[in-house]
Amino acid sequence: MKIVTIFEDQLFVFHYKDEEENEFRRLLKQWNDTTYLYQFIIQNKIDIPKGVSIQNLISELIENANDIDDILYEISTNTKKILEEFFKPLDNQEYRIVELSKQKGRKNYLRLYAIRIDENCFILTGGTIKFHHLNKDRWHTQKEMDKINKCRDFLKDNSVFDADSYYEFINEQ
């Protein structure tokens, strides 16, 4: 497991050992792949909102994936914007700043999961398509919760708790 840069000094992403690409690139490819989306929707048919056609849902997911990419790029290039505008605490009851806080960024059914290292500094851990309310109730969302916890533990095990300790860790890699 290694960490690579998406947007310098702001957004990073985990690249897992057995994956060809980092999580961000992998997810964007999946979310733009009509075959993958069709199979995912069929497998999770029970959770699809009533009255929504599969074809319209696929189109919406692809559009949302491209929107996420555009939103993150805009934030990274605009000095008046910060990543906290997109990422929010994963726990909806989290009202104070928590060390290595688990975060979510969303666009309709798409979720990106990240760990907040410091102000305007995040590491993406993964993401998913989420039709159902609770993460623990579906295997694919639970898998993402397991990944974010594993990544958080990895950072803690390497004494990362803020931006300074993070950059120190990265420079040693």
Short mmCIF file of C-alpha atoms in Angstrom, two decimals:
data_model
loop_
_atom_site.label_atom_id
_atom_site.label_comp_id
_atom_site.label_asym_id
_atom_site.label_seq_id
_atom_site.Cartn_x
_atom_site.Cartn_y
_atom_site.Cartn_z
CA MET A 1 0.00 0.00 0.00
CA LYS A 2 1.45 3.34 -1.02
CA ILE A 3 0.18 6.90 -1.20
CA VAL A 4 0.34 8.95 -4.39
CA THR A 5 -0.45 12.58 -5.10
CA ILE A 6 -3.52 13.70 -7.03
CA PHE A 7 -3.33 17.44 -6.32
CA GLU A 8 -0.09 18.61 -4.71
CA ASP A 9 -0.30 19.39 -0.98
CA GLN A 10 -4.08 18.83 -0.97
CA LEU A 11 -5.37 15.52 -2.22
CA PHE A 12 -3.64 12.17 -2.11
CA VAL A 13 -4.84 8.63 -2.72
CA PHE A 14 -3.98 5.13 -1.64
CA HIS A 15 -2.68 2.77 -4.28
CA TYR A 16 -3.27 -0.75 -3.00
CA LYS A 17 -0.71 -3.45 -3.62
CA ASP A 18 -2.84 -5.72 -5.81
CA GLU A 19 -4.38 -2.95 -7.92
CA GLU A 20 -3.05 -1.67 -11.24
CA GLU A 21 -4.19 1.89 -10.51
CA ASN A 22 -4.73 4.12 -7.52
CA GLU A 23 -8.22 4.19 -6.03
CA PHE A 24 -9.27 7.47 -7.64
CA ARG A 25 -8.37 6.38 -11.18
CA ARG A 26 -9.84 2.91 -10.59
CA LEU A 27 -13.14 4.36 -9.39
CA LEU A 28 -13.42 6.90 -12.21
CA LYS A 29 -12.84 4.10 -14.72
CA GLN A 30 -15.48 1.90 -13.08
CA TRP A 31 -17.97 4.73 -12.84
CA ASN A 32 -17.55 5.47 -16.56
CA ASP A 33 -17.80 1.83 -17.64
CA THR A 34 -21.36 1.09 -18.78
CA THR A 35 -20.86 -2.69 -18.53
CA TYR A 36 -19.61 -2.44 -14.94
CA LEU A 37 -22.45 -0.07 -14.00
CA TYR A 38 -25.09 -2.31 -15.59
CA GLN A 39 -23.80 -5.38 -13.73
CA PHE A 40 -23.59 -3.45 -10.45
CA ILE A 41 -27.15 -2.16 -10.82
CA ILE A 42 -28.49 -5.64 -11.65
CA GLN A 43 -26.68 -7.11 -8.61
CA ASN A 44 -28.14 -4.39 -6.37
CA LYS A 45 -31.55 -4.16 -8.04
CA ILE A 46 -33.36 -4.35 -4.69
CA ASP A 47 -31.88 -0.97 -3.67
CA ILE A 48 -32.56 0.96 -6.88
CA PRO A 49 -35.00 3.82 -6.33
CA LYS A 50 -38.48 3.03 -7.62
CA GLY A 51 -39.38 4.42 -11.03
CA VAL A 52 -35.78 4.92 -12.20
CA SER A 53 -34.78 3.11 -15.37
CA ILE A 54 -31.47 1.30 -15.52
CA GLN A 55 -30.40 3.27 -18.60
CA ASN A 56 -31.16 6.63 -16.95
CA LEU A 57 -29.38 5.53 -13.79
CA ILE A 58 -26.28 4.53 -15.75
CA SER A 59 -26.25 7.91 -17.52
CA GLU A 60 -26.68 9.72 -14.20
CA LEU A 61 -23.83 7.78 -12.56
CA ILE A 62 -21.46 8.54 -15.43
CA GLU A 63 -22.40 12.22 -15.32
CA ASN A 64 -21.92 12.28 -11.53
CA ALA A 65 -18.48 10.64 -11.82
CA ASN A 66 -17.39 13.32 -14.27
CA ASP A 67 -18.86 15.99 -11.98
CA ILE A 68 -16.81 14.68 -9.04
CA ASP A 69 -13.64 14.82 -11.12
CA ASP A 70 -14.48 18.39 -12.20
CA ILE A 71 -15.37 19.51 -8.66
CA LEU A 72 -12.10 18.22 -7.21
CA TYR A 73 -10.08 19.77 -10.03
CA GLU A 74 -11.82 23.12 -9.54
CA ILE A 75 -11.16 23.07 -5.80
CA SER A 76 -7.50 22.22 -6.37
CA THR A 77 -6.98 25.09 -8.82
CA ASN A 78 -9.02 27.77 -7.05
CA THR A 79 -7.26 29.33 -4.05
CA LYS A 80 -10.59 30.47 -2.62
CA LYS A 81 -11.93 26.91 -2.38
CA ILE A 82 -10.99 24.14 0.01
CA LEU A 83 -11.58 20.40 0.02
CA GLU A 84 -13.79 20.72 3.10
CA GLU A 85 -16.43 22.08 0.70
CA PHE A 86 -16.67 18.60 -0.85
CA PHE A 87 -15.68 16.26 1.99
CA LYS A 88 -17.79 16.00 5.13
CA PRO A 89 -17.43 13.77 8.20
CA LEU A 90 -18.50 10.19 7.52
CA ASP A 91 -20.20 10.17 10.90
CA ASN A 92 -23.09 12.62 10.63
CA GLN A 93 -22.84 13.18 14.40
CA GLU A 94 -19.22 14.40 14.21
CA TYR A 95 -19.30 18.11 15.02
CA ARG A 96 -15.72 18.76 16.07
CA ILE A 97 -12.38 18.20 14.39
CA VAL A 98 -11.22 14.64 14.96
CA GLU A 99 -7.69 13.39 14.37
CA LEU A 100 -7.57 11.42 11.10
CA SER A 101 -11.28 11.95 10.65
CA LYS A 102 -13.06 9.60 8.26
CA GLN A 103 -14.73 11.66 5.53
CA LYS A 104 -17.11 11.23 2.62
CA GLY A 105 -17.55 13.21 -0.54
CA ARG A 106 -20.67 12.57 -2.55
CA LYS A 107 -22.55 13.31 -5.71
CA ASN A 108 -25.97 11.67 -5.59
CA TYR A 109 -25.30 7.90 -5.37
CA LEU A 110 -21.51 8.07 -5.72
CA ARG A 111 -19.30 8.21 -2.66
CA LEU A 112 -15.62 8.91 -2.24
CA TYR A 113 -14.13 8.04 1.13
CA ALA A 114 -11.10 9.80 2.54
CA ILE A 115 -9.16 10.53 5.68
CA ARG A 116 -8.72 14.15 6.67
CA ILE A 117 -5.09 14.68 7.60
CA ASP A 118 -5.35 18.40 8.25
CA GLU A 119 -7.10 21.44 6.87
CA ASN A 120 -7.40 21.07 3.08
CA CYS A 121 -5.35 17.84 3.12
CA PHE A 122 -7.05 14.50 2.46
CA ILE A 123 -6.14 10.97 1.39
CA LEU A 124 -8.71 9.04 -0.63
CA THR A 125 -9.19 5.46 0.52
CA GLY A 126 -11.88 4.32 -1.90
CA GLY A 127 -15.43 4.83 -2.97
CA THR A 128 -18.62 3.14 -4.03
CA ILE A 129 -22.08 3.46 -5.45
CA LYS A 130 -24.48 3.77 -2.54
CA PHE A 131 -28.21 3.25 -3.02
CA HIS A 132 -28.91 2.09 0.55
CA HIS A 133 -28.89 4.26 3.68
CA LEU A 134 -26.54 2.35 6.00
CA ASN A 135 -23.01 1.36 4.96
CA LYS A 136 -22.97 -1.73 7.15
CA ASP A 137 -26.04 -3.19 5.43
CA ARG A 138 -24.42 -3.87 2.06
CA TRP A 139 -21.24 -5.83 1.29
CA HIS A 140 -19.78 -3.25 -1.11
CA THR A 141 -20.22 -0.32 1.30
CA GLN A 142 -18.98 -2.39 4.25
CA LYS A 143 -15.88 -3.24 2.20
CA GLU A 144 -15.20 0.50 1.86
CA MET A 145 -15.64 1.00 5.61
CA ASP A 146 -13.11 -1.79 6.21
CA LYS A 147 -10.67 -0.09 3.80
CA ILE A 148 -10.98 3.33 5.42
CA ASN A 149 -10.40 1.77 8.85
CA LYS A 150 -7.39 -0.17 7.57
CA CYS A 151 -5.93 3.00 6.02
CA ARG A 152 -6.53 4.99 9.19
CA ASP A 153 -4.76 2.29 11.22
CA PHE A 154 -1.89 2.32 8.70
CA LEU A 155 -1.46 6.08 9.17
CA LYS A 156 -1.62 5.79 12.96
CA ASP A 157 0.91 2.92 12.92
CA ASN A 158 3.24 5.25 10.99
CA SER A 159 2.76 8.09 13.49
CA VAL A 160 0.74 10.26 11.11
CA PHE A 161 -1.66 12.58 12.92
CA ASP A 162 -1.41 15.94 11.11
CA ALA A 163 0.07 17.55 7.99
CA ASP A 164 3.61 17.81 9.40
CA SER A 165 3.77 14.16 10.42
CA TYR A 166 2.17 13.16 7.12
CA TYR A 167 4.73 15.00 4.98
CA GLU A 168 7.53 13.62 7.14
CA PHE A 169 6.18 10.11 6.54
CA ILE A 170 5.83 10.68 2.78
CA ASN A 171 9.37 12.02 2.49
CA GLU A 172 10.70 8.88 4.19
CA GLN A 173 8.95 6.54 1.74
#
